[in-house]
Short mmCIF file of C-alpha atoms and ligand atoms in Angstrom, two decimals:
data_model
loop_
_atom_site.label_atom_id
_atom_site.label_comp_id
_atom_site.label_asym_id
_atom_site.label_seq_id
_atom_site.Cartn_x
_atom_site.Cartn_y
_atom_site.Cartn_z
CA MET A 586 -20.79 10.79 -41.71
CA SER A 587 -22.43 14.13 -40.90
CA GLU A 588 -20.54 17.08 -39.51
CA THR A 589 -22.75 17.05 -36.43
CA GLN A 590 -21.69 13.50 -35.65
CA SER A 591 -18.03 14.21 -36.14
CA SER A 592 -17.72 17.12 -33.70
CA PRO A 593 -17.09 16.20 -30.06
CA THR A 594 -17.86 19.70 -28.80
CA SER A 595 -19.34 22.87 -30.21
CA SER A 596 -16.92 25.47 -31.54
CA PRO A 597 -17.07 29.24 -32.05
CA ASP A 598 -17.31 28.68 -35.85
CA ARG A 599 -20.31 26.42 -35.50
CA PRO A 600 -22.53 27.38 -32.59
CA GLU A 601 -25.21 24.98 -31.39
CA PRO A 602 -28.47 25.41 -33.31
CA VAL A 603 -30.78 27.65 -31.31
CA GLY A 604 -33.42 25.73 -29.45
CA GLU A 605 -31.78 22.30 -29.87
CA PRO A 606 -31.41 20.76 -26.44
CA ARG A 607 -28.07 19.20 -25.57
CA LEU A 608 -28.79 15.92 -23.88
CA LEU A 609 -27.73 12.26 -23.94
CA LEU A 610 -24.38 13.26 -25.41
CA ASP A 611 -21.47 10.82 -25.72
CA PRO A 612 -18.23 12.77 -26.28
CA TYR A 613 -16.31 9.48 -26.64
CA LEU A 614 -18.53 8.15 -29.41
CA ASP A 615 -18.53 11.52 -31.16
CA PHE A 616 -14.73 11.53 -31.08
CA ILE A 617 -14.18 8.02 -32.44
CA ARG A 618 -16.71 8.73 -35.21
CA SER A 619 -14.63 11.77 -36.16
CA GLU A 620 -11.47 9.67 -36.62
CA GLY A 621 -12.43 8.29 -40.03
CA ILE A 622 -11.60 4.64 -39.30
CA PRO A 623 -14.05 1.72 -39.08
CA ILE A 624 -15.96 1.21 -35.84
CA VAL A 625 -16.97 -2.43 -35.53
CA GLU A 626 -19.09 -3.75 -32.72
CA ASP A 627 -20.00 -7.34 -31.87
CA PHE A 628 -20.16 -9.82 -28.99
CA GLY A 629 -16.64 -10.94 -29.94
CA LEU A 630 -14.27 -10.13 -32.81
CA ASP A 631 -11.28 -11.53 -34.70
CA LEU A 632 -8.72 -8.75 -34.48
CA LEU A 633 -6.36 -10.35 -37.01
CA SER A 634 -8.93 -10.14 -39.80
CA VAL A 635 -10.86 -7.00 -38.88
CA GLU A 636 -10.66 -4.39 -41.66
CA VAL A 637 -8.46 -1.37 -40.95
CA ARG A 638 -8.37 1.92 -42.82
CA PRO A 639 -5.93 4.85 -42.91
CA TRP A 640 -5.86 6.74 -39.64
CA ALA A 641 -4.54 10.30 -40.02
CA ARG A 642 -3.92 10.96 -36.30
CA LEU A 643 -1.60 7.95 -36.02
CA GLU A 644 -0.22 8.06 -39.61
CA ALA A 645 -1.04 4.34 -39.69
CA SER A 646 -4.24 2.31 -40.14
CA GLY A 647 -6.77 1.19 -37.59
CA ALA A 648 -10.25 0.30 -36.46
CA TYR A 649 -12.14 0.70 -33.21
CA THR A 650 -13.22 -2.76 -32.08
CA LEU A 651 -15.96 -2.61 -29.48
CA VAL A 652 -17.24 -5.75 -27.79
CA LYS A 653 -20.57 -6.09 -26.04
CA GLY A 654 -19.17 -6.57 -22.53
CA ARG A 655 -16.72 -3.63 -22.70
CA GLY A 656 -18.35 -1.72 -19.85
CA ASP A 657 -18.31 2.05 -19.40
CA PHE A 658 -14.64 2.86 -18.97
CA ILE A 659 -12.48 1.19 -21.62
CA ASP A 660 -12.38 0.34 -25.32
CA THR A 661 -10.16 -1.55 -27.73
CA TYR A 662 -8.76 -0.73 -31.13
CA VAL A 663 -6.54 -2.36 -33.72
CA LEU A 664 -3.51 -0.50 -35.03
CA GLU A 665 -1.72 -1.60 -38.16
CA ILE A 666 1.69 -0.11 -38.92
CA GLY A 667 2.82 -0.51 -42.51
CA PRO A 668 6.14 -2.13 -43.50
CA GLY A 669 9.08 0.10 -42.53
CA SER A 670 6.74 2.71 -41.03
CA ALA A 671 6.31 4.43 -37.70
CA THR A 672 3.32 6.02 -36.02
CA ALA A 673 3.12 9.78 -35.50
CA PRO A 674 4.16 10.62 -31.91
CA GLN A 675 1.23 10.33 -29.49
CA ARG A 676 0.53 11.58 -26.01
CA HIS A 677 -2.75 11.24 -24.12
CA LEU A 678 -4.26 11.50 -20.68
CA TYR A 679 -5.75 8.03 -20.77
CA GLU A 680 -4.10 4.73 -19.94
CA GLU A 681 -3.26 2.22 -22.61
CA VAL A 682 -2.22 -1.43 -22.52
CA VAL A 683 -0.98 -2.94 -25.79
CA TYR A 684 -0.98 -6.59 -26.84
CA VAL A 685 0.98 -7.43 -29.99
CA LEU A 686 -1.09 -9.51 -32.41
CA ASP A 687 1.41 -9.86 -35.24
CA GLY A 688 4.73 -8.58 -36.51
CA HIS A 689 7.67 -7.11 -34.66
CA GLY A 690 8.95 -3.65 -33.96
CA SER A 691 9.81 -1.25 -31.19
CA THR A 692 8.33 1.54 -29.12
CA THR A 693 10.12 4.63 -27.85
CA VAL A 694 8.86 6.41 -24.74
CA GLU A 695 10.07 9.91 -23.83
CA LEU A 696 10.97 10.41 -20.19
CA PRO A 697 10.10 13.44 -18.03
CA GLY A 698 12.93 15.96 -18.23
CA GLY A 699 14.42 14.45 -21.40
CA GLY A 700 15.84 11.10 -22.41
CA ARG A 701 13.96 8.14 -23.76
CA ARG A 702 13.53 4.41 -23.39
CA SER A 703 13.04 1.93 -26.23
CA PHE A 704 12.02 -1.69 -26.20
CA GLU A 705 11.52 -4.30 -28.91
CA TRP A 706 8.31 -6.25 -29.17
CA GLY A 707 6.93 -9.16 -31.19
CA ARG A 708 3.86 -11.35 -31.42
CA HIS A 709 2.52 -12.03 -27.87
CA SER A 710 4.29 -9.05 -26.26
CA LEU A 711 2.40 -6.97 -23.69
CA PHE A 712 3.24 -3.45 -22.59
CA ALA A 713 1.73 -0.28 -21.14
CA LEU A 714 2.34 3.31 -22.17
CA PRO A 715 3.01 5.35 -19.02
CA LEU A 716 0.16 7.82 -18.49
CA ASN A 717 0.49 10.90 -20.72
CA ALA A 718 4.00 9.92 -21.89
CA ARG A 719 4.94 10.83 -25.45
CA TYR A 720 5.65 7.68 -27.47
CA ARG A 721 6.06 6.27 -30.97
CA HIS A 722 5.72 2.77 -32.41
CA PHE A 723 8.06 1.51 -35.18
CA ASN A 724 7.54 -1.50 -37.42
CA ALA A 725 10.90 -3.29 -37.73
CA SER A 726 9.93 -5.19 -40.87
CA GLY A 727 10.31 -3.73 -44.34
CA ARG A 728 7.94 -6.32 -45.78
CA GLU A 729 5.21 -7.21 -43.27
CA PRO A 730 2.74 -4.97 -41.45
CA ALA A 731 2.65 -5.09 -37.63
CA ARG A 732 -0.72 -5.34 -35.90
CA LEU A 733 -1.28 -4.23 -32.29
CA ALA A 734 -4.37 -4.30 -30.08
CA GLY A 735 -4.74 -1.39 -27.68
CA VAL A 736 -7.00 -1.30 -24.64
CA THR A 737 -7.55 2.25 -23.42
CA SER A 738 -9.44 4.30 -20.84
CA LEU A 739 -10.32 6.90 -23.49
CA PRO A 740 -14.09 6.40 -22.93
CA LEU A 741 -13.73 7.24 -19.23
CA MET A 742 -11.56 10.30 -19.82
CA LEU A 743 -13.53 11.85 -22.69
CA ARG A 744 -16.86 11.29 -20.99
CA ALA A 745 -15.51 12.85 -17.78
CA PHE A 746 -13.79 15.92 -19.29
CA HIS A 747 -15.19 16.25 -22.85
CA ASP A 748 -12.31 18.47 -23.85
CA LEU A 749 -9.97 17.12 -26.53
CA ASP A 750 -7.08 19.45 -25.71
CA PHE A 751 -7.17 18.49 -22.05
CA VAL A 752 -6.91 14.82 -23.00
CA PHE A 753 -4.57 15.01 -26.03
CA ALA A 754 -2.47 18.14 -25.40
CA ASN A 755 -1.94 18.15 -21.67
CA PRO A 756 1.60 19.02 -20.50
CA TRP A 757 1.38 17.33 -17.09
CA GLU A 758 4.09 14.73 -16.43
CA PHE A 759 3.15 11.76 -14.28
CA ARG A 760 6.66 11.04 -13.03
CA SER A 761 5.64 8.14 -10.82
CA ARG A 762 4.24 6.16 -13.79
CA PHE A 763 7.52 5.40 -15.55
CA GLY A 764 8.87 2.86 -13.05
CA GLU A 765 12.39 1.56 -13.03
CA GLU A 766 14.53 1.60 -16.17
CA ARG A 767 14.65 -2.23 -16.20
CA TYR A 768 10.83 -2.31 -16.48
CA PHE A 769 11.20 -1.17 -20.11
CA GLY A 770 13.75 -3.93 -20.67
CA GLY A 771 11.33 -6.74 -19.92
CA GLU A 772 12.41 -7.22 -16.32
CA GLY A 773 10.10 -6.76 -13.37
CA GLU A 774 9.39 -7.34 -9.72
CA PHE A 775 7.58 -10.42 -8.44
CA ILE A 776 5.24 -9.43 -5.60
CA PRO A 777 4.06 -12.54 -3.74
CA ILE A 778 0.55 -12.25 -2.27
CA ARG A 779 -1.28 -15.60 -2.39
CA PRO A 780 -2.45 -18.01 -5.12
CA GLY A 781 -4.44 -16.14 -7.76
CA ARG A 782 -3.15 -12.76 -6.55
CA HIS A 783 0.60 -12.98 -7.09
CA MET A 784 1.71 -9.89 -8.99
CA TRP A 785 4.42 -9.01 -11.49
CA GLU A 786 5.22 -5.31 -11.74
CA THR A 787 6.78 -4.08 -14.97
CA ASN A 788 6.08 -1.96 -18.07
CA PHE A 789 6.81 -4.62 -20.70
CA VAL A 790 6.46 -8.40 -21.00
CA PRO A 791 8.35 -9.58 -24.13
CA ASP A 792 6.40 -12.84 -24.59
CA LEU A 793 3.19 -13.73 -22.77
CA SER A 794 3.24 -17.23 -24.28
CA THR A 795 6.30 -18.23 -22.21
CA PHE A 796 5.97 -16.00 -19.13
CA GLU A 797 6.18 -18.00 -15.87
CA LEU A 798 2.78 -18.37 -14.16
CA ARG A 799 1.92 -19.46 -10.62
CA ALA A 800 -0.40 -22.30 -9.57
CA TRP A 801 -3.96 -21.35 -8.71
CA SER A 802 -5.87 -24.55 -7.92
CA ALA A 803 -8.98 -22.80 -6.54
CA ARG A 804 -10.07 -21.69 -10.06
CA GLY A 805 -9.92 -25.27 -11.29
CA ALA A 806 -8.00 -28.18 -12.80
CA GLY A 807 -4.29 -27.40 -12.56
CA GLY A 808 -4.71 -23.78 -13.63
CA SER A 809 -2.14 -21.04 -13.11
CA ASN A 810 -2.01 -17.27 -13.46
CA ILE A 811 -0.19 -14.02 -12.76
CA MET A 812 -1.57 -10.53 -12.11
CA PHE A 813 0.28 -7.63 -13.76
CA VAL A 814 0.83 -4.09 -12.57
CA LEU A 815 1.86 -2.21 -15.72
CA ALA A 816 3.39 1.29 -15.50
CA ASP A 817 1.75 1.62 -12.06
CA GLY A 818 -1.56 1.96 -13.88
CA THR A 819 -5.17 1.59 -12.81
CA MET A 820 -5.67 -0.67 -15.84
CA HIS A 821 -5.65 -4.34 -14.93
CA ALA A 822 -4.03 -7.21 -16.81
CA HIS A 823 -3.61 -10.87 -15.94
CA VAL A 824 -2.71 -14.07 -17.74
CA SER A 825 -4.31 -17.45 -16.97
CA GLU A 826 -3.51 -20.90 -18.31
CA MET A 827 -5.51 -24.12 -18.54
CA PRO A 828 -3.56 -27.40 -18.96
CA VAL A 829 -4.39 -29.75 -21.84
CA GLY A 830 -7.70 -31.56 -21.34
CA THR A 831 -9.05 -29.18 -18.71
CA TYR A 832 -11.45 -26.31 -18.17
CA LYS A 833 -11.88 -23.70 -15.47
CA LYS A 834 -14.76 -23.22 -13.08
CA ALA A 835 -17.50 -20.76 -14.07
CA HIS A 836 -17.66 -17.38 -12.38
CA ARG A 837 -19.12 -13.92 -12.89
CA HIS A 838 -18.26 -10.29 -12.23
CA GLY A 839 -18.89 -6.83 -13.64
CA ALA A 840 -18.26 -5.98 -17.30
CA ASP A 841 -15.00 -5.00 -18.97
CA PHE A 842 -12.58 -7.93 -18.58
CA HIS A 843 -11.43 -8.15 -22.22
CA ILE A 844 -10.17 -11.65 -23.04
CA PHE A 845 -7.32 -12.02 -25.55
CA PRO A 846 -6.37 -15.68 -26.11
CA VAL A 847 -2.61 -16.12 -26.44
CA THR A 848 -1.81 -19.83 -26.87
CA GLY A 849 -3.90 -22.84 -27.84
CA HIS A 850 -7.57 -22.68 -28.73
CA GLY A 851 -10.85 -23.39 -27.03
CA TYR A 852 -14.29 -22.05 -26.34
CA SER A 853 -16.17 -20.23 -23.60
CA LEU A 854 -19.77 -20.64 -22.48
CA LEU A 855 -21.65 -17.64 -21.11
CA TRP A 856 -25.08 -17.35 -19.53
CA TYR A 857 -27.09 -15.20 -17.18
CA GLU A 858 -28.49 -16.84 -14.06
CA GLY A 859 -31.71 -18.67 -15.03
CA ASP A 860 -30.95 -18.80 -18.79
CA GLU A 861 -31.98 -21.99 -20.60
CA ASP A 862 -29.09 -21.95 -23.04
CA PHE A 863 -25.48 -20.88 -23.26
CA VAL A 864 -23.84 -18.34 -25.52
CA ARG A 865 -20.75 -19.96 -27.04
CA VAL A 866 -17.59 -18.16 -28.18
CA ASP A 867 -14.82 -20.11 -29.94
CA TRP A 868 -11.41 -18.52 -29.59
CA ARG A 869 -7.71 -18.54 -30.45
CA HIS A 870 -4.96 -15.90 -30.68
CA GLY A 871 -6.48 -12.83 -32.39
CA SER A 872 -9.90 -13.18 -30.78
CA VAL A 873 -11.32 -10.72 -28.28
CA TYR A 874 -14.52 -10.71 -26.27
CA ALA A 875 -15.61 -9.52 -22.82
CA PRO A 876 -18.11 -11.30 -20.57
CA PRO A 877 -20.97 -8.79 -20.04
CA ASP A 878 -22.00 -7.53 -16.61
CA MET A 879 -22.62 -10.42 -14.15
CA MET A 880 -22.89 -12.97 -16.96
CA PHE A 881 -21.48 -16.33 -15.83
CA HIS A 882 -18.63 -17.51 -18.06
CA GLN A 883 -16.46 -20.61 -18.22
CA HIS A 884 -13.36 -21.26 -20.35
CA PHE A 885 -12.51 -24.63 -21.97
CA ASN A 886 -9.22 -25.75 -23.49
CA THR A 887 -9.72 -27.91 -26.62
CA SER A 888 -6.18 -27.71 -27.95
CA PRO A 889 -3.27 -30.15 -27.71
CA ARG A 890 -1.25 -27.60 -25.73
CA PRO A 891 -1.91 -25.45 -22.67
CA ALA A 892 -4.34 -22.64 -23.49
CA ARG A 893 -3.42 -19.26 -22.14
CA TYR A 894 -5.28 -15.97 -22.31
CA LEU A 895 -4.67 -12.37 -21.38
CA ALA A 896 -7.43 -10.41 -19.63
CA VAL A 897 -7.39 -6.60 -19.52
CA ALA A 898 -9.84 -4.50 -17.50
CA PHE A 899 -10.14 -1.14 -15.78
CA GLY A 900 -9.36 -1.40 -12.08
CA GLY A 901 -6.62 -3.79 -11.02
CA LEU A 902 -5.44 -5.54 -7.90
CA ARG A 903 -3.38 -2.52 -6.79
CA TYR A 904 -5.95 0.13 -7.77
CA PRO A 905 -9.35 -1.61 -8.06
CA PHE A 906 -11.16 1.69 -8.89
CA THR A 907 -14.67 0.24 -8.45
CA GLU A 908 -16.35 -1.65 -5.64
CA ASP A 909 -17.13 -4.40 -8.13
CA LYS A 910 -13.43 -4.92 -8.87
CA ARG A 911 -12.66 -5.13 -5.14
CA ARG A 912 -15.30 -7.81 -4.75
CA THR A 913 -14.11 -9.62 -7.86
CA PHE A 914 -10.49 -9.79 -6.72
CA LEU A 915 -11.60 -11.10 -3.32
CA GLY A 916 -14.42 -13.45 -4.37
CA MET A 917 -13.56 -14.68 -7.88
CA ASP A 918 -12.49 -18.10 -6.55
CA VAL A 919 -15.07 -18.39 -3.77
CA SER A 920 -18.27 -20.42 -4.30
CA VAL A 921 -21.52 -18.52 -4.86
CA LYS A 922 -22.83 -20.67 -2.01
CA ALA A 923 -20.33 -18.96 0.30
CA GLY A 924 -21.10 -15.46 -1.00
CA GLY A 925 -18.44 -15.54 -3.73
CA ARG A 926 -18.66 -15.45 -7.51
CA GLN A 927 -17.66 -18.95 -8.61
CA ILE A 928 -19.65 -22.11 -9.43
CA GLU A 929 -17.79 -25.16 -8.14
CA TYR A 930 -17.48 -28.16 -10.50
CA GLU A 931 -19.90 -30.24 -8.44
CA ASP A 932 -22.57 -27.52 -8.72
CA GLN A 933 -22.35 -26.92 -12.47
CA ASP A 934 -25.01 -27.80 -15.04
CA PRO A 935 -24.30 -31.43 -16.17
CA ARG A 936 -24.60 -30.35 -19.83
CA ILE A 937 -21.36 -28.41 -19.42
CA HIS A 938 -19.22 -31.49 -18.84
CA ARG A 939 -21.08 -33.58 -21.45
CA LEU A 940 -20.33 -30.95 -24.08
CA TYR A 941 -16.65 -30.94 -23.08
CA LEU A 942 -16.44 -34.74 -23.49
CA GLU A 943 -17.98 -34.40 -26.98
CA GLU A 944 -15.43 -31.71 -27.83
CA ALA A 945 -12.63 -34.00 -26.58
CA ARG A 946 -13.76 -36.75 -28.96
CA ARG A 947 -14.08 -34.29 -31.83
CA HIS A 948 -10.64 -32.73 -31.28
CA GLY A 949 -8.96 -36.01 -30.26
CA PHE A 950 -7.58 -35.06 -26.86
CA THR A 951 -7.91 -36.85 -23.51
CA PRO A 952 -9.96 -35.03 -20.88
CA ARG A 953 -8.13 -34.71 -17.58
CA MET A 954 -11.06 -33.81 -15.35
CA ASP A 955 -11.42 -37.17 -13.58
CA GLY A 956 -12.08 -36.81 -9.88
CA LEU A 957 -12.94 -33.13 -10.30
CA VAL A 958 -16.33 -33.36 -11.98
CA PRO A 959 -19.01 -35.92 -11.01
CA ALA A 960 -19.24 -38.72 -13.63
CA PRO A 961 -21.98 -37.98 -16.22
FE1 FE2 B 1064 -13.93 -13.83 -15.53
#
């Protein structure tokens, strides 16, 4: 990697070459290239098997894992903490939501004005680091590594400010982001809105695989979900579940909803309006992908248990941030025929249901879509 690539900004020791125009710069990309860990990029990735390498800033190992539909504001990375190890303390002016892929350990967050909170996580835990809080992760196992997936708004912040000290050494304390003490203990506040928009406010969810969801029939076949507000952040997270033998209705929206399957396994079909064929992604816990901008996508459960996934994006139900997110949260379960963003079962391409019936035979489960989808 050349020195030019690895420097996010010019410095007094190395002035810009005379006459070289500065244009089309990407301070975010320059920064992650300077970190010395792998940068992998694909439509979707398996985060459990992606190669990690030593990461000096964290005193751990990691890789940046960029998916095609990530959008402009957020990224993902994998962090691996060695047996009995802890990360170097971190603090940053970007938001971060963490999903635990494997292992168990704890995280300590320092509070404004002193004091700290700690919580213990394991596989399937979800938590947010309060904005610009100082924190440290600890692996509780002396034998096994722990692997975490982080979703961050680092791209947004570095592209906006392109100043590393402002983002990584900023003393401002965002006191309103820490929430109540019980939010670090896995408790939270249920905020009833309406189906598909019910919210749970907290900082930490110990186990997404067992968290209670709420019915949301308008997205299809016995589905359920919950919207999270984590550390009062702009970053969005929600969990959805499909019962055995079912699939959701297709819909579309802007880029950046990163999908992390939690329980079960299945596949998704993706296509742009007018496409002849579908893009197919098979998934299970450890996978990540993000439907690209306005690409229709539809999720199918092929496992003998309910299939649940976590979705993380920038702009949530409380703070949508973009006009597209506002429209998504209003129209994600409204038919395209009524100005929304969803394709109802009766309007879908007949190949979609035929493929699901083939998958049911192959995997040996009973489809439970009778009465919802017209007979093939
Ligand atoms: Fe979606």
